Amino acid sequence: MEKVTIKGYIRENGSVGIRNHVAIIPVDDLSNSAAVAVSRIIRGTIALPHPYGRLQFGKDLDLLFHILSGTGANPNVAGAIVIGIEDNWAHKVADKIAETGKPVEVFPIEGNGDLRVIEKASRKAKEFVQYASEKQRTEVDLSSIVVSIKCGESDTTSGLASNPATGYAVDRLIDYEATVLFGETSELTGAEDIVANRIPDPALREKFMKIYKEYVSFIESQGASGIKTFPSKIKHSPHYLWKSKALLITR
């Protein structure tokens, strides 16, 4: 197969991004307004507000920190500003982002106040935008790309067009040894065997089914069902056969 290259941004840790964002990441919902304010002041930044943080603890809070640090570590992000009420929370997120080698700065609101944080974070964000603007796209092998897919909303054309088209694109990317992620594990329901049958390695196939079954068991332990929770508007529509977004990764 011929070699295929694209132009991307090579980050400090060797990962490759297509975008070149400076992310303003609030650690908790109380920091959202400050993060959004910075993004409005400094052109070239993107704020990532969310409704989480407060009244979370244990594994639930750890998961939030993992998601936020993963967002900042994403190769599509050139640098990150982390804003949080508590200094130690903000540093937990920022320290993980810093492991990638990209620039990251923390601005705690506690002891400083929103206005001072907005001012200081805006100045640093401006520096990061300058840093990002000096990055140049480089020709890289397609195999270095990691792509994530996510369903939008099921409608009458999903199974006929968008799902198969996305699946075909995924197959082509995998042919060139790129990596594709699919996150909605529960929506494999009804098509898990289709995906499993496409895995040539028996051990890997078994591992895939084990992960799927464990996820289904977890859903059921919470009093829900991977099948019954599908919206009734989908169940009674002509494209019910295609309800599973697992078709996103099949032809």
PDB file of C-alpha atoms in Angstrom:
ATOM      1  CA  MET A   1       0.000   0.000   0.000  1.00  0.00           C
ATOM      2  CA  GLU A   2       1.290   3.431  -0.937  1.00  0.00           C
ATOM      3  CA  LYS A   3       2.467   5.785   1.783  1.00  0.00           C
ATOM      4  CA  VAL A   4      -0.009   8.551   2.636  1.00  0.00           C
ATOM      5  CA  THR A   5       1.016  11.718   4.448  1.00  0.00           C
ATOM      6  CA  ILE A   6      -0.849  14.693   5.830  1.00  0.00           C
ATOM      7  CA  LYS A   7       0.253  17.955   7.408  1.00  0.00           C
ATOM      8  CA  GLY A   8      -0.001  18.188  11.178  1.00  0.00           C
ATOM      9  CA  TYR A   9       1.525  19.771  14.249  1.00  0.00           C
ATOM     10  CA  ILE A  10       4.146  17.595  15.939  1.00  0.00           C
ATOM     11  CA  ARG A  11       3.952  18.142  19.695  1.00  0.00           C
ATOM     12  CA  GLU A  12       6.736  17.972  22.239  1.00  0.00           C
ATOM     13  CA  ASN A  13       5.970  14.337  23.107  1.00  0.00           C
ATOM     14  CA  GLY A  14       5.843  13.243  19.460  1.00  0.00           C
ATOM     15  CA  SER A  15       2.047  13.093  19.134  1.00  0.00           C
ATOM     16  CA  VAL A  16       0.477  14.766  16.097  1.00  0.00           C
ATOM     17  CA  GLY A  17      -2.413  17.221  16.047  1.00  0.00           C
ATOM     18  CA  ILE A  18      -4.423  18.719  13.214  1.00  0.00           C
ATOM     19  CA  ARG A  19      -5.597  21.770  15.164  1.00  0.00           C
ATOM     20  CA  ASN A  20      -3.496  24.253  17.115  1.00  0.00           C
ATOM     21  CA  HIS A  21      -5.681  25.491  19.970  1.00  0.00           C
ATOM     22  CA  VAL A  22      -4.774  27.349  23.129  1.00  0.00           C
ATOM     23  CA  ALA A  23      -7.256  25.844  25.590  1.00  0.00           C
ATOM     24  CA  ILE A  24      -8.676  27.664  28.609  1.00  0.00           C
ATOM     25  CA  ILE A  25      -9.715  24.851  30.954  1.00  0.00           C
ATOM     26  CA  PRO A  26     -11.864  25.494  34.052  1.00  0.00           C
ATOM     27  CA  VAL A  27     -11.458  22.779  36.687  1.00  0.00           C
ATOM     28  CA  ASP A  28     -14.921  23.391  38.188  1.00  0.00           C
ATOM     29  CA  ASP A  29     -18.158  25.048  37.145  1.00  0.00           C
ATOM     30  CA  LEU A  30     -17.452  28.101  39.317  1.00  0.00           C
ATOM     31  CA  SER A  31     -14.435  28.837  37.113  1.00  0.00           C
ATOM     32  CA  ASN A  32     -16.403  28.746  33.866  1.00  0.00           C
ATOM     33  CA  SER A  33     -17.113  32.471  33.717  1.00  0.00           C
ATOM     34  CA  ALA A  34     -13.432  33.374  34.160  1.00  0.00           C
ATOM     35  CA  ALA A  35     -12.383  30.896  31.464  1.00  0.00           C
ATOM     36  CA  VAL A  36     -14.980  32.206  29.018  1.00  0.00           C
ATOM     37  CA  ALA A  37     -13.947  35.799  29.793  1.00  0.00           C
ATOM     38  CA  VAL A  38     -10.316  35.030  28.922  1.00  0.00           C
ATOM     39  CA  SER A  39     -11.331  33.408  25.636  1.00  0.00           C
ATOM     40  CA  ARG A  40     -13.368  36.485  24.718  1.00  0.00           C
ATOM     41  CA  ILE A  41     -10.473  38.812  25.480  1.00  0.00           C
ATOM     42  CA  ILE A  42      -7.719  36.843  23.745  1.00  0.00           C
ATOM     43  CA  ARG A  43      -8.360  35.898  20.162  1.00  0.00           C
ATOM     44  CA  GLY A  44      -7.116  32.450  19.202  1.00  0.00           C
ATOM     45  CA  THR A  45      -8.084  30.767  22.479  1.00  0.00           C
ATOM     46  CA  ILE A  46     -10.951  28.383  23.184  1.00  0.00           C
ATOM     47  CA  ALA A  47     -12.739  28.034  26.534  1.00  0.00           C
ATOM     48  CA  LEU A  48     -14.026  24.602  27.586  1.00  0.00           C
ATOM     49  CA  PRO A  49     -16.722  25.217  30.231  1.00  0.00           C
ATOM     50  CA  HIS A  50     -18.524  22.293  31.901  1.00  0.00           C
ATOM     51  CA  PRO A  51     -21.006  21.750  34.787  1.00  0.00           C
ATOM     52  CA  TYR A  52     -18.794  19.516  36.956  1.00  0.00           C
ATOM     53  CA  GLY A  53     -16.352  19.691  39.875  1.00  0.00           C
ATOM     54  CA  ARG A  54     -18.330  20.660  42.943  1.00  0.00           C
ATOM     55  CA  LEU A  55     -19.690  17.932  45.252  1.00  0.00           C
ATOM     56  CA  GLN A  56     -17.669  15.276  43.460  1.00  0.00           C
ATOM     57  CA  PHE A  57     -15.254  13.005  45.301  1.00  0.00           C
ATOM     58  CA  GLY A  58     -13.404   9.695  45.080  1.00  0.00           C
ATOM     59  CA  LYS A  59     -13.361   7.917  41.739  1.00  0.00           C
ATOM     60  CA  ASP A  60     -15.932  10.328  40.338  1.00  0.00           C
ATOM     61  CA  LEU A  61     -13.652  13.309  40.957  1.00  0.00           C
ATOM     62  CA  ASP A  62     -10.595  11.415  39.728  1.00  0.00           C
ATOM     63  CA  LEU A  63     -12.439  10.713  36.480  1.00  0.00           C
ATOM     64  CA  LEU A  64     -13.125  14.432  36.033  1.00  0.00           C
ATOM     65  CA  PHE A  65      -9.441  15.258  36.585  1.00  0.00           C
ATOM     66  CA  HIS A  66      -8.500  12.531  34.090  1.00  0.00           C
ATOM     67  CA  ILE A  67     -10.861  13.929  31.440  1.00  0.00           C
ATOM     68  CA  LEU A  68      -9.715  17.525  31.907  1.00  0.00           C
ATOM     69  CA  SER A  69      -6.013  16.669  31.861  1.00  0.00           C
ATOM     70  CA  GLY A  70      -6.589  14.438  28.838  1.00  0.00           C
ATOM     71  CA  THR A  71      -8.278  17.326  27.065  1.00  0.00           C
ATOM     72  CA  GLY A  72      -5.307  19.581  27.726  1.00  0.00           C
ATOM     73  CA  ALA A  73      -2.874  16.840  26.704  1.00  0.00           C
ATOM     74  CA  ASN A  74      -4.676  16.332  23.390  1.00  0.00           C
ATOM     75  CA  PRO A  75      -2.264  16.958  20.478  1.00  0.00           C
ATOM     76  CA  ASN A  76      -4.754  19.432  18.995  1.00  0.00           C
ATOM     77  CA  VAL A  77      -3.895  21.703  21.944  1.00  0.00           C
ATOM     78  CA  ALA A  78      -0.686  23.738  21.705  1.00  0.00           C
ATOM     79  CA  GLY A  79      -0.872  25.123  25.237  1.00  0.00           C
ATOM     80  CA  ALA A  80      -3.311  25.242  28.152  1.00  0.00           C
ATOM     81  CA  ILE A  81      -4.431  27.713  30.788  1.00  0.00           C
ATOM     82  CA  VAL A  82      -5.978  25.946  33.804  1.00  0.00           C
ATOM     83  CA  ILE A  83      -8.315  27.972  36.033  1.00  0.00           C
ATOM     84  CA  GLY A  84      -9.786  26.603  39.260  1.00  0.00           C
ATOM     85  CA  ILE A  85     -11.208  27.719  42.567  1.00  0.00           C
ATOM     86  CA  GLU A  86      -8.719  25.583  44.510  1.00  0.00           C
ATOM     87  CA  ASP A  87      -5.020  25.688  43.729  1.00  0.00           C
ATOM     88  CA  ASN A  88      -4.398  21.989  44.418  1.00  0.00           C
ATOM     89  CA  TRP A  89      -7.214  20.860  42.112  1.00  0.00           C
ATOM     90  CA  ALA A  90      -5.946  23.062  39.306  1.00  0.00           C
ATOM     91  CA  HIS A  91      -2.409  21.729  39.730  1.00  0.00           C
ATOM     92  CA  LYS A  92      -3.603  18.117  39.617  1.00  0.00           C
ATOM     93  CA  VAL A  93      -4.939  18.784  36.131  1.00  0.00           C
ATOM     94  CA  ALA A  94      -2.073  21.013  34.987  1.00  0.00           C
ATOM     95  CA  ASP A  95       0.677  18.676  36.211  1.00  0.00           C
ATOM     96  CA  LYS A  96      -0.641  15.842  34.035  1.00  0.00           C
ATOM     97  CA  ILE A  97      -0.861  18.149  31.027  1.00  0.00           C
ATOM     98  CA  ALA A  98       2.703  19.320  31.660  1.00  0.00           C
ATOM     99  CA  GLU A  99       3.940  15.732  31.292  1.00  0.00           C
ATOM    100  CA  THR A 100       3.421  16.116  27.531  1.00  0.00           C
ATOM    101  CA  GLY A 101       5.977  18.922  27.455  1.00  0.00           C
ATOM    102  CA  LYS A 102       3.569  21.585  26.220  1.00  0.00           C
ATOM    103  CA  PRO A 103       3.261  24.929  28.043  1.00  0.00           C
ATOM    104  CA  VAL A 104       0.615  25.063  30.785  1.00  0.00           C
ATOM    105  CA  GLU A 105      -0.108  27.625  33.485  1.00  0.00           C
ATOM    106  CA  VAL A 106      -2.354  27.533  36.571  1.00  0.00           C
ATOM    107  CA  PHE A 107      -4.498  30.410  37.878  1.00  0.00           C
ATOM    108  CA  PRO A 108      -6.349  29.729  41.173  1.00  0.00           C
ATOM    109  CA  ILE A 109      -9.302  32.006  41.913  1.00  0.00           C
ATOM    110  CA  GLU A 110      -9.150  31.467  45.680  1.00  0.00           C
ATOM    111  CA  GLY A 111      -7.086  34.279  47.179  1.00  0.00           C
ATOM    112  CA  ASN A 112      -7.009  36.202  43.896  1.00  0.00           C
ATOM    113  CA  GLY A 113     -10.574  36.760  42.752  1.00  0.00           C
ATOM    114  CA  ASP A 114     -12.104  36.488  39.301  1.00  0.00           C
ATOM    115  CA  LEU A 115     -10.992  39.853  37.940  1.00  0.00           C
ATOM    116  CA  ARG A 116      -7.326  39.417  38.837  1.00  0.00           C
ATOM    117  CA  VAL A 117      -7.332  35.862  37.471  1.00  0.00           C
ATOM    118  CA  ILE A 118      -8.931  37.013  34.218  1.00  0.00           C
ATOM    119  CA  GLU A 119      -6.285  39.725  33.861  1.00  0.00           C
ATOM    120  CA  LYS A 120      -3.302  37.472  34.610  1.00  0.00           C
ATOM    121  CA  ALA A 121      -4.624  34.498  32.647  1.00  0.00           C
ATOM    122  CA  SER A 122      -5.309  36.725  29.642  1.00  0.00           C
ATOM    123  CA  ARG A 123      -1.716  37.961  29.618  1.00  0.00           C
ATOM    124  CA  LYS A 124      -0.384  34.409  29.752  1.00  0.00           C
ATOM    125  CA  ALA A 125      -2.899  33.231  27.146  1.00  0.00           C
ATOM    126  CA  LYS A 126      -1.638  35.938  24.805  1.00  0.00           C
ATOM    127  CA  GLU A 127       1.892  34.535  25.197  1.00  0.00           C
ATOM    128  CA  PHE A 128       0.619  31.035  24.460  1.00  0.00           C
ATOM    129  CA  VAL A 129      -1.187  32.233  21.324  1.00  0.00           C
ATOM    130  CA  GLN A 130       2.084  33.749  20.123  1.00  0.00           C
ATOM    131  CA  TYR A 131       3.821  30.445  20.891  1.00  0.00           C
ATOM    132  CA  ALA A 132       1.163  28.496  18.983  1.00  0.00           C
ATOM    133  CA  SER A 133       1.355  30.844  15.997  1.00  0.00           C
ATOM    134  CA  GLU A 134       5.040  30.003  15.595  1.00  0.00           C
ATOM    135  CA  LYS A 135       4.254  26.302  15.199  1.00  0.00           C
ATOM    136  CA  GLN A 136       4.337  25.087  11.611  1.00  0.00           C
ATOM    137  CA  ARG A 137       2.495  22.160  10.086  1.00  0.00           C
ATOM    138  CA  THR A 138       4.840  19.335   9.115  1.00  0.00           C
ATOM    139  CA  GLU A 139       4.266  16.474   6.723  1.00  0.00           C
ATOM    140  CA  VAL A 140       3.651  13.322   8.774  1.00  0.00           C
ATOM    141  CA  ASP A 141       2.659   9.754   8.010  1.00  0.00           C
ATOM    142  CA  LEU A 142      -1.063   9.052   8.294  1.00  0.00           C
ATOM    143  CA  SER A 143      -0.279   6.268  10.771  1.00  0.00           C
ATOM    144  CA  SER A 144       0.644   8.893  13.384  1.00  0.00           C
ATOM    145  CA  ILE A 145      -2.918  10.231  13.545  1.00  0.00           C
ATOM    146  CA  VAL A 146      -5.433   9.342  16.267  1.00  0.00           C
ATOM    147  CA  VAL A 147      -9.065  10.017  15.334  1.00  0.00           C
ATOM    148  CA  SER A 148     -12.105   9.844  17.612  1.00  0.00           C
ATOM    149  CA  ILE A 149     -15.655   9.370  16.328  1.00  0.00           C
ATOM    150  CA  LYS A 150     -18.877  10.358  18.081  1.00  0.00           C
ATOM    151  CA  CYS A 151     -22.495  10.025  17.046  1.00  0.00           C
ATOM    152  CA  GLY A 152     -24.556  13.144  16.551  1.00  0.00           C
ATOM    153  CA  GLU A 153     -28.225  12.226  16.661  1.00  0.00           C
ATOM    154  CA  SER A 154     -30.104   9.341  15.081  1.00  0.00           C
ATOM    155  CA  ASP A 155     -32.359  10.347  12.215  1.00  0.00           C
ATOM    156  CA  THR A 156     -33.772   8.677   9.130  1.00  0.00           C
ATOM    157  CA  THR A 157     -30.522   8.990   7.190  1.00  0.00           C
ATOM    158  CA  SER A 158     -28.094   7.701   9.847  1.00  0.00           C
ATOM    159  CA  GLY A 159     -28.164   4.042   8.893  1.00  0.00           C
ATOM    160  CA  LEU A 160     -28.467   4.785   5.183  1.00  0.00           C
ATOM    161  CA  ALA A 161     -25.666   7.291   4.754  1.00  0.00           C
ATOM    162  CA  SER A 162     -23.731   8.836   7.645  1.00  0.00           C
ATOM    163  CA  ASN A 163     -22.953   5.671   9.628  1.00  0.00           C
ATOM    164  CA  PRO A 164     -21.733   3.609   6.632  1.00  0.00           C
ATOM    165  CA  ALA A 165     -19.784   6.599   5.265  1.00  0.00           C
ATOM    166  CA  THR A 166     -18.057   7.134   8.601  1.00  0.00           C
ATOM    167  CA  GLY A 167     -17.389   3.412   8.848  1.00  0.00           C
ATOM    168  CA  TYR A 168     -15.781   3.376   5.411  1.00  0.00           C
ATOM    169  CA  ALA A 169     -13.568   6.325   6.359  1.00  0.00           C
ATOM    170  CA  VAL A 170     -12.534   4.506   9.545  1.00  0.00           C
ATOM    171  CA  ASP A 171     -11.652   1.370   7.575  1.00  0.00           C
ATOM    172  CA  ARG A 172      -9.438   3.393   5.263  1.00  0.00           C
ATOM    173  CA  LEU A 173      -7.671   5.065   8.193  1.00  0.00           C
ATOM    174  CA  ILE A 174      -7.025   1.698   9.830  1.00  0.00           C
ATOM    175  CA  ASP A 175      -5.718   0.335   6.520  1.00  0.00           C
ATOM    176  CA  TYR A 176      -3.027   3.019   6.777  1.00  0.00           C
ATOM    177  CA  GLU A 177      -2.349   2.063  10.429  1.00  0.00           C
ATOM    178  CA  ALA A 178      -3.950   5.156  11.937  1.00  0.00           C
ATOM    179  CA  THR A 179      -5.759   4.787  15.276  1.00  0.00           C
ATOM    180  CA  VAL A 180      -9.512   5.308  15.624  1.00  0.00           C
ATOM    181  CA  LEU A 181     -11.365   5.547  18.943  1.00  0.00           C
ATOM    182  CA  PHE A 182     -15.039   4.781  19.521  1.00  0.00           C
ATOM    183  CA  GLY A 183     -16.337   5.738  22.946  1.00  0.00           C
ATOM    184  CA  GLU A 184     -19.998   4.806  23.168  1.00  0.00           C
ATOM    185  CA  THR A 185     -19.488   1.244  24.346  1.00  0.00           C
ATOM    186  CA  SER A 186     -23.130   0.683  25.298  1.00  0.00           C
ATOM    187  CA  GLU A 187     -24.301   1.474  21.774  1.00  0.00           C
ATOM    188  CA  LEU A 188     -22.487  -1.544  20.417  1.00  0.00           C
ATOM    189  CA  THR A 189     -25.554  -3.453  21.598  1.00  0.00           C
ATOM    190  CA  GLY A 190     -27.072  -5.377  18.710  1.00  0.00           C
ATOM    191  CA  ALA A 191     -23.947  -5.210  16.582  1.00  0.00           C
ATOM    192  CA  GLU A 192     -21.239  -6.434  18.949  1.00  0.00           C
ATOM    193  CA  ASP A 193     -20.972  -9.687  16.997  1.00  0.00           C
ATOM    194  CA  ILE A 194     -20.393  -7.763  13.757  1.00  0.00           C
ATOM    195  CA  VAL A 195     -17.439  -5.953  15.290  1.00  0.00           C
ATOM    196  CA  ALA A 196     -16.108  -9.093  17.003  1.00  0.00           C
ATOM    197  CA  ASN A 197     -16.178 -11.082  13.755  1.00  0.00           C
ATOM    198  CA  ARG A 198     -13.934  -8.471  12.136  1.00  0.00           C
ATOM    199  CA  ILE A 199     -11.165  -9.013  14.698  1.00  0.00           C
ATOM    200  CA  PRO A 200      -8.713 -11.566  13.244  1.00  0.00           C
ATOM    201  CA  ASP A 201      -6.847 -12.290  16.494  1.00  0.00           C
ATOM    202  CA  PRO A 202      -8.893 -14.730  18.664  1.00  0.00           C
ATOM    203  CA  ALA A 203      -7.346 -13.435  21.901  1.00  0.00           C
ATOM    204  CA  LEU A 204      -8.134  -9.836  20.975  1.00  0.00           C
ATOM    205  CA  ARG A 205     -11.655 -10.841  19.930  1.00  0.00           C
ATOM    206  CA  GLU A 206     -12.188 -12.474  23.314  1.00  0.00           C
ATOM    207  CA  LYS A 207     -10.842  -9.401  25.099  1.00  0.00           C
ATOM    208  CA  PHE A 208     -13.202  -7.157  23.111  1.00  0.00           C
ATOM    209  CA  MET A 209     -16.254  -9.248  24.057  1.00  0.00           C
ATOM    210  CA  LYS A 210     -15.137  -9.366  27.706  1.00  0.00           C
ATOM    211  CA  ILE A 211     -14.944  -5.565  27.848  1.00  0.00           C
ATOM    212  CA  TYR A 212     -18.332  -5.228  26.154  1.00  0.00           C
ATOM    213  CA  LYS A 213     -20.038  -7.716  28.496  1.00  0.00           C
ATOM    214  CA  GLU A 214     -18.503  -6.071  31.568  1.00  0.00           C
ATOM    215  CA  TYR A 215     -19.847  -2.722  30.406  1.00  0.00           C
ATOM    216  CA  VAL A 216     -23.331  -4.162  29.856  1.00  0.00           C
ATOM    217  CA  SER A 217     -23.205  -5.721  33.336  1.00  0.00           C
ATOM    218  CA  PHE A 218     -22.235  -2.362  34.811  1.00  0.00           C
ATOM    219  CA  ILE A 219     -25.169  -0.643  33.069  1.00  0.00           C
ATOM    220  CA  GLU A 220     -27.592  -3.285  34.346  1.00  0.00           C
ATOM    221  CA  SER A 221     -26.180  -2.976  37.875  1.00  0.00           C
ATOM    222  CA  GLN A 222     -27.287   0.660  37.794  1.00  0.00           C
ATOM    223  CA  GLY A 223     -30.865  -0.352  37.018  1.00  0.00           C
ATOM    224  CA  ALA A 224     -30.649   0.536  33.328  1.00  0.00           C
ATOM    225  CA  SER A 225     -30.589  -1.448  30.097  1.00  0.00           C
ATOM    226  CA  GLY A 226     -28.468  -1.066  26.992  1.00  0.00           C
ATOM    227  CA  ILE A 227     -31.483  -1.943  24.870  1.00  0.00           C
ATOM    228  CA  LYS A 228     -34.478  -0.473  26.698  1.00  0.00           C
ATOM    229  CA  THR A 229     -32.854   2.942  27.056  1.00  0.00           C
ATOM    230  CA  PHE A 230     -32.987   3.609  23.319  1.00  0.00           C
ATOM    231  CA  PRO A 231     -35.481   6.420  22.601  1.00  0.00           C
ATOM    232  CA  SER A 232     -38.923   5.222  21.562  1.00  0.00           C
ATOM    233  CA  LYS A 233     -38.804   7.505  18.530  1.00  0.00           C
ATOM    234  CA  ILE A 234     -35.962   5.353  17.249  1.00  0.00           C
ATOM    235  CA  LYS A 235     -37.577   2.062  18.207  1.00  0.00           C
ATOM    236  CA  HIS A 236     -40.683   2.793  16.162  1.00  0.00           C
ATOM    237  CA  SER A 237     -38.956   4.398  13.200  1.00  0.00           C
ATOM    238  CA  PRO A 238     -38.145   2.678   9.873  1.00  0.00           C
ATOM    239  CA  HIS A 239     -34.422   2.737  10.624  1.00  0.00           C
ATOM    240  CA  TYR A 240     -34.695   0.876  13.960  1.00  0.00           C
ATOM    241  CA  LEU A 241     -32.596  -1.877  12.416  1.00  0.00           C
ATOM    242  CA  TRP A 242     -29.701   0.590  12.354  1.00  0.00           C
ATOM    243  CA  LYS A 243     -30.160   1.867  15.915  1.00  0.00           C
ATOM    244  CA  SER A 244     -26.682   0.855  17.017  1.00  0.00           C
ATOM    245  CA  LYS A 245     -23.974   3.432  16.380  1.00  0.00           C
ATOM    246  CA  ALA A 246     -21.621   0.458  16.289  1.00  0.00           C
ATOM    247  CA  LEU A 247     -22.224   0.627  12.561  1.00  0.00           C
ATOM    248  CA  LEU A 248     -19.941   3.634  12.642  1.00  0.00           C
ATOM    249  CA  ILE A 249     -17.022   1.232  12.696  1.00  0.00           C
ATOM    250  CA  THR A 250     -18.333  -1.267  10.176  1.00  0.00           C
ATOM    251  CA  ARG A 251     -18.886  -1.108   6.482  1.00  0.00           C
TER     252      ARG A 251
END
